[in-house]
Amino acid sequence: KMIFDNPRQFGFHYLPRQLYSRIPVEEVAVDTSISDLADFALQHGINYKILKIFNPWLRQNQLTLSDSQKMQIAIPKEGYRDMEKLSGVFEYSLTPDTLH
């Protein structure tokens, strides 16, 4: 955590353009159990893999909630909903001008 909070103190120097872009998401409020997260993903225009990438805390293919429990599930906004477009966001290559 100390390195993330103050990277330059630990010898990490980078330009803002070298950082990953934040992918805009919509937070979907869920207040009932979901028996099949793959179906839930398809209903929201994404596949199960993308759902898991944006919500790594989902450990199983279902979500069981108690009566009063509520959760927020992150869904990428329109335009960021397929793996081809997402892979472009995560693409990074080292070039001589990015090394410091």
XYZ file of N, CA, C and O in Angstrom:
400
model
N 0.827 -1.190 0.000
C 0.000 0.000 0.000
C 0.871 1.252 0.000
O 0.527 2.244 -0.635
N 1.982 1.195 0.687
C 2.864 2.369 0.750
C 3.396 2.723 -0.637
O 3.507 3.902 -0.979
N 3.710 1.726 -1.442
C 4.224 1.983 -2.791
C 3.142 2.625 -3.650
O 3.396 3.578 -4.382
N 1.909 2.132 -3.554
C 0.810 2.723 -4.324
C 0.530 4.154 -3.897
O 0.206 5.003 -4.722
N 0.638 4.430 -2.616
C 0.370 5.768 -2.119
C 1.455 6.770 -2.495
O 1.183 7.955 -2.661
N 2.701 6.318 -2.605
C 3.809 7.220 -2.888
C 4.856 6.514 -3.755
O 5.967 6.225 -3.300
N 4.537 6.230 -5.024
C 5.436 5.445 -5.872
C 6.795 6.101 -6.114
O 7.823 5.412 -6.168
N 6.839 7.411 -6.232
C 8.114 8.083 -6.519
C 9.122 7.903 -5.376
O 10.311 7.794 -5.615
N 8.660 7.854 -4.163
C 9.541 7.651 -3.019
C 10.259 6.292 -3.111
O 11.363 6.137 -2.615
N 9.643 5.345 -3.805
C 10.214 4.013 -3.930
C 10.839 3.766 -5.298
O 11.112 2.634 -5.672
N 11.058 4.832 -6.070
C 11.768 4.725 -7.334
C 10.906 4.404 -8.539
O 11.428 4.079 -9.598
N 9.597 4.495 -8.414
C 8.709 4.246 -9.538
C 8.317 5.580 -10.164
O 7.688 6.416 -9.513
N 8.698 5.762 -11.410
C 8.402 7.000 -12.122
C 7.637 6.641 -13.388
O 8.071 5.780 -14.154
N 6.511 7.283 -13.619
C 5.689 6.994 -14.782
C 4.955 8.260 -15.206
O 4.799 9.200 -14.449
N 4.524 8.225 -16.437
C 3.724 9.317 -16.988
C 2.250 8.932 -16.895
O 1.915 7.749 -16.960
N 1.367 9.895 -16.761
C -0.066 9.571 -16.672
C -0.563 8.718 -17.841
O -1.408 7.861 -17.679
N -0.009 8.922 -19.043
C -0.468 8.146 -20.203
C -0.058 6.681 -20.121
O -0.542 5.861 -20.876
N 0.841 6.338 -19.207
C 1.259 4.958 -19.041
C 0.308 4.162 -18.144
O 0.416 2.952 -18.074
N -0.604 4.840 -17.488
C -1.536 4.165 -16.599
C -2.724 3.635 -17.393
O -3.090 4.169 -18.434
N -3.330 2.582 -16.903
C -4.539 2.065 -17.528
C -5.655 3.088 -17.399
O -5.802 3.736 -16.367
N -6.444 3.196 -18.437
C -7.610 4.067 -18.385
C -8.679 3.402 -17.541
O -8.864 2.193 -17.596
N -9.384 4.190 -16.769
C -10.491 3.655 -15.978
C -11.653 3.396 -16.930
O -12.034 4.271 -17.704
N -12.218 2.228 -16.859
C -13.346 1.872 -17.701
C -14.628 2.290 -16.987
O -14.849 1.909 -15.839
N -15.459 3.086 -17.645
C -16.690 3.537 -16.989
C -17.656 2.373 -16.775
O -17.837 1.538 -17.657
N -18.250 2.337 -15.585
C -19.186 1.267 -15.259
C -20.498 1.839 -14.740
O -20.559 2.977 -14.285
N -21.528 1.012 -14.830
C -22.814 1.287 -14.201
C -22.916 0.347 -13.011
O -22.569 -0.824 -13.116
N -23.361 0.833 -11.892
C -23.561 -0.007 -10.711
C -25.020 -0.469 -10.709
O -25.928 0.345 -10.641
N -25.214 -1.779 -10.819
C -26.556 -2.359 -10.807
C -26.860 -2.801 -9.382
O -26.136 -3.625 -8.816
N -27.914 -2.253 -8.800
C -28.317 -2.624 -7.446
C -29.061 -3.959 -7.485
O -29.970 -4.146 -8.281
N -28.625 -4.873 -6.626
C -29.236 -6.192 -6.546
C -29.700 -6.404 -5.109
O -28.922 -6.256 -4.172
N -30.985 -6.745 -4.953
C -31.504 -6.981 -3.609
C -32.156 -8.359 -3.459
O -32.750 -8.667 -2.439
N -32.045 -9.186 -4.503
C -32.532 -10.558 -4.435
C -31.445 -11.497 -4.942
O -30.553 -11.078 -5.695
N -31.518 -12.746 -4.554
C -30.530 -13.729 -4.983
C -30.595 -13.927 -6.494
O -31.646 -13.766 -7.115
N -29.455 -14.265 -7.075
C -29.359 -14.540 -8.511
C -28.932 -16.000 -8.642
O -27.854 -16.378 -8.167
N -29.754 -16.812 -9.287
C -29.459 -18.245 -9.371
C -28.422 -18.566 -10.442
O -27.714 -19.567 -10.339
N -28.312 -17.735 -11.487
C -27.352 -17.993 -12.561
C -26.738 -16.673 -13.020
O -27.386 -15.897 -13.730
N -25.499 -16.428 -12.630
C -24.842 -15.163 -12.976
C -24.536 -15.062 -14.468
O -24.461 -13.958 -15.007
N -24.375 -16.182 -15.150
C -24.152 -16.142 -16.602
C -25.391 -15.574 -17.297
O -25.275 -14.735 -18.198
N -26.578 -16.004 -16.878
C -27.819 -15.443 -17.432
C -27.955 -13.966 -17.069
O -28.364 -13.149 -17.891
N -27.623 -13.619 -15.824
C -27.660 -12.221 -15.384
C -26.766 -11.367 -16.282
O -27.154 -10.271 -16.711
N -25.574 -11.864 -16.578
C -24.640 -11.127 -17.438
C -25.245 -10.910 -18.822
O -25.213 -9.794 -19.356
N -25.800 -11.962 -19.405
C -26.394 -11.836 -20.739
C -27.560 -10.852 -20.749
O -27.723 -10.094 -21.708
N -28.337 -10.824 -19.684
C -29.451 -9.880 -19.597
C -28.959 -8.431 -19.573
O -29.691 -7.514 -19.929
N -27.698 -8.227 -19.165
C -27.132 -6.876 -19.097
C -26.167 -6.597 -20.250
O -25.388 -5.641 -20.212
N -26.197 -7.436 -21.281
C -25.438 -7.173 -22.501
C -23.962 -7.503 -22.435
O -23.183 -6.984 -23.234
N -23.555 -8.335 -21.483
C -22.154 -8.751 -21.377
C -22.101 -10.270 -21.231
O -23.135 -10.921 -21.096
N -20.897 -10.819 -21.269
C -20.774 -12.250 -21.015
C -20.275 -12.492 -19.598
O -19.902 -11.566 -18.882
N -20.261 -13.744 -19.199
C -19.899 -14.110 -17.828
C -18.459 -13.720 -17.498
O -18.169 -13.263 -16.395
N -17.563 -13.852 -18.468
C -16.152 -13.508 -18.236
C -15.992 -12.020 -17.899
O -15.270 -11.656 -16.972
N -16.675 -11.169 -18.630
C -16.600 -9.731 -18.349
C -17.200 -9.428 -16.980
O -16.659 -8.625 -16.216
N -18.308 -10.085 -16.651
C -18.909 -9.909 -15.327
C -17.899 -10.242 -14.234
O -17.751 -9.503 -13.267
N -17.161 -11.332 -14.401
C -16.178 -11.748 -13.399
C -14.973 -10.800 -13.355
O -14.423 -10.541 -12.290
N -14.561 -10.266 -14.478
C -13.434 -9.328 -14.511
C -13.769 -8.072 -13.696
O -12.946 -7.576 -12.935
N -14.995 -7.574 -13.835
C -15.393 -6.344 -13.152
C -15.881 -6.576 -11.732
O -16.030 -5.631 -10.975
N -16.125 -7.826 -11.378
C -16.626 -8.163 -10.044
C -15.904 -9.405 -9.528
O -16.507 -10.472 -9.368
N -14.614 -9.308 -9.259
C -13.849 -10.496 -8.843
C -14.314 -11.078 -7.514
O -13.999 -12.216 -7.195
N -15.093 -10.332 -6.763
C -15.606 -10.827 -5.492
C -16.701 -11.876 -5.690
O -17.040 -12.607 -4.758
N -17.261 -11.972 -6.897
C -18.245 -13.024 -7.192
C -17.488 -14.338 -7.365
O -16.755 -14.514 -8.332
N -17.626 -15.253 -6.439
C -16.834 -16.489 -6.424
C -17.533 -17.680 -7.065
O -16.892 -18.635 -7.448
N -18.841 -17.657 -7.138
C -19.582 -18.785 -7.690
C -20.444 -18.294 -8.848
O -20.489 -17.107 -9.145
N -21.178 -19.209 -9.470
C -22.047 -18.841 -10.576
C -23.427 -18.407 -10.076
O -24.368 -18.321 -10.836
N -23.538 -18.143 -8.801
C -24.790 -17.670 -8.226
C -24.469 -16.665 -7.133
O -23.356 -16.603 -6.642
N -25.465 -15.889 -6.773
C -25.306 -14.914 -5.701
C -26.496 -15.082 -4.763
O -27.645 -14.921 -5.172
N -26.205 -15.453 -3.531
C -27.254 -15.665 -2.540
C -27.240 -14.507 -1.552
O -26.224 -14.242 -0.917
N -28.376 -13.820 -1.456
C -28.513 -12.680 -0.553
C -29.577 -12.979 0.494
O -30.575 -13.644 0.211
N -29.389 -12.437 1.685
C -30.422 -12.524 2.714
C -31.503 -11.489 2.397
O -31.337 -10.658 1.506
N -32.584 -11.521 3.152
C -33.726 -10.635 2.874
C -33.369 -9.154 2.873
O -33.839 -8.398 2.046
N -32.532 -8.714 3.790
C -32.217 -7.287 3.896
C -30.904 -6.904 3.197
O -30.533 -5.746 3.181
N -30.224 -7.863 2.620
C -28.911 -7.611 2.020
C -29.062 -7.004 0.616
O -29.947 -7.373 -0.143
N -28.175 -6.063 0.297
C -28.131 -5.440 -1.025
C -26.691 -5.400 -1.507
O -25.770 -5.213 -0.718
N -26.491 -5.566 -2.794
C -25.155 -5.541 -3.399
C -25.184 -4.646 -4.629
O -26.229 -4.411 -5.221
N -24.004 -4.185 -5.011
C -23.822 -3.427 -6.248
C -22.941 -4.264 -7.169
O -21.857 -4.692 -6.781
N -23.411 -4.490 -8.380
C -22.636 -5.239 -9.372
C -22.243 -4.276 -10.474
O -23.091 -3.562 -11.029
N -20.946 -4.233 -10.782
C -20.422 -3.326 -11.807
C -20.587 -3.944 -13.193
O -20.182 -5.080 -13.426
N -21.188 -3.168 -14.085
C -21.374 -3.557 -15.478
C -20.730 -2.467 -16.330
O -21.041 -1.288 -16.155
N -19.817 -2.824 -17.254
C -19.216 -1.781 -18.094
C -20.288 -1.052 -18.905
O -21.254 -1.657 -19.349
N -20.098 0.245 -19.042
C -21.065 1.039 -19.802
C -21.026 0.658 -21.275
O -20.077 0.051 -21.751
N -22.073 1.051 -21.955
C -22.193 0.799 -23.394
C -20.915 1.260 -24.099
O -20.365 2.296 -23.770
N -20.445 0.479 -25.032
C -19.209 0.814 -25.738
C -17.989 0.111 -25.161
O -16.933 0.094 -25.766
N -18.114 -0.485 -23.986
C -17.016 -1.215 -23.351
C -17.461 -2.629 -22.985
O -16.964 -3.217 -22.048
N -18.419 -3.156 -23.703
C -19.037 -4.401 -23.278
C -18.560 -5.648 -24.000
O -19.140 -6.705 -23.819
N -17.535 -5.577 -24.844
C -17.034 -6.805 -25.435
C -15.527 -6.916 -25.231
O -14.837 -5.933 -25.048
N -15.039 -8.140 -25.250
C -13.629 -8.395 -24.932
C -12.690 -7.723 -25.920
O -11.615 -7.293 -25.556
N -13.086 -7.601 -27.174
C -12.222 -6.969 -28.167
C -11.960 -5.512 -27.806
O -10.831 -5.044 -27.818
N -12.995 -4.789 -27.415
C -12.827 -3.385 -27.024
C -12.087 -3.272 -25.694
O -11.287 -2.377 -25.492
N -12.357 -4.187 -24.775
C -11.681 -4.145 -23.479
C -10.199 -4.442 -23.616
O -9.382 -3.860 -22.927
N -9.823 -5.357 -24.515
C -8.405 -5.677 -24.662
C -7.624 -4.470 -25.163
O -6.472 -4.280 -24.801
N -8.237 -3.601 -25.952
C -7.572 -2.381 -26.396
C -7.318 -1.426 -25.253
O -6.317 -0.717 -25.224
N -8.186 -1.405 -24.265
C -8.014 -0.543 -23.102
C -6.835 -1.019 -22.267
O -6.076 -0.232 -21.724
N -6.664 -2.337 -22.169
C -5.608 -2.890 -21.333
C -4.281 -3.064 -22.063
O -3.314 -3.508 -21.482
N -4.240 -2.717 -23.354
C -3.012 -2.886 -24.116
C -1.942 -1.913 -23.628
O -2.208 -0.758 -23.363
N -0.721 -2.390 -23.520
C 0.363 -1.534 -23.067
C 1.662 -2.078 -23.628
O 1.887 -3.273 -23.641
N 2.490 -1.223 -24.121
C 3.790 -1.670 -24.594
C 4.850 -0.659 -24.159
O 4.574 0.528 -24.082
N 6.021 -1.156 -23.869
C 7.108 -0.264 -23.485
C 7.800 0.262 -24.728
O 8.138 -0.480 -25.625
N 7.980 1.544 -24.764
C 8.721 2.181 -25.832
C 9.806 3.024 -25.182
O 9.711 3.342 -23.990
N 10.848 3.394 -25.913
C 11.938 4.163 -25.293
C 11.475 5.417 -24.566
O 12.031 5.792 -23.550
N 10.409 6.086 -25.046
C 9.976 7.309 -24.379
C 9.171 7.052 -23.102
O 8.873 7.955 -22.355
N 8.806 5.769 -22.828
C 8.066 5.477 -21.608
C 8.966 4.982 -20.495
O 8.516 4.825 -19.365
N 10.206 4.714 -20.771
C 11.114 4.206 -19.741
C 11.803 5.354 -19.039
O 12.347 6.260 -19.647
N 11.797 5.355 -17.725
C 12.453 6.393 -16.933
C 13.244 5.749 -15.822
O 12.828 4.872 -15.180
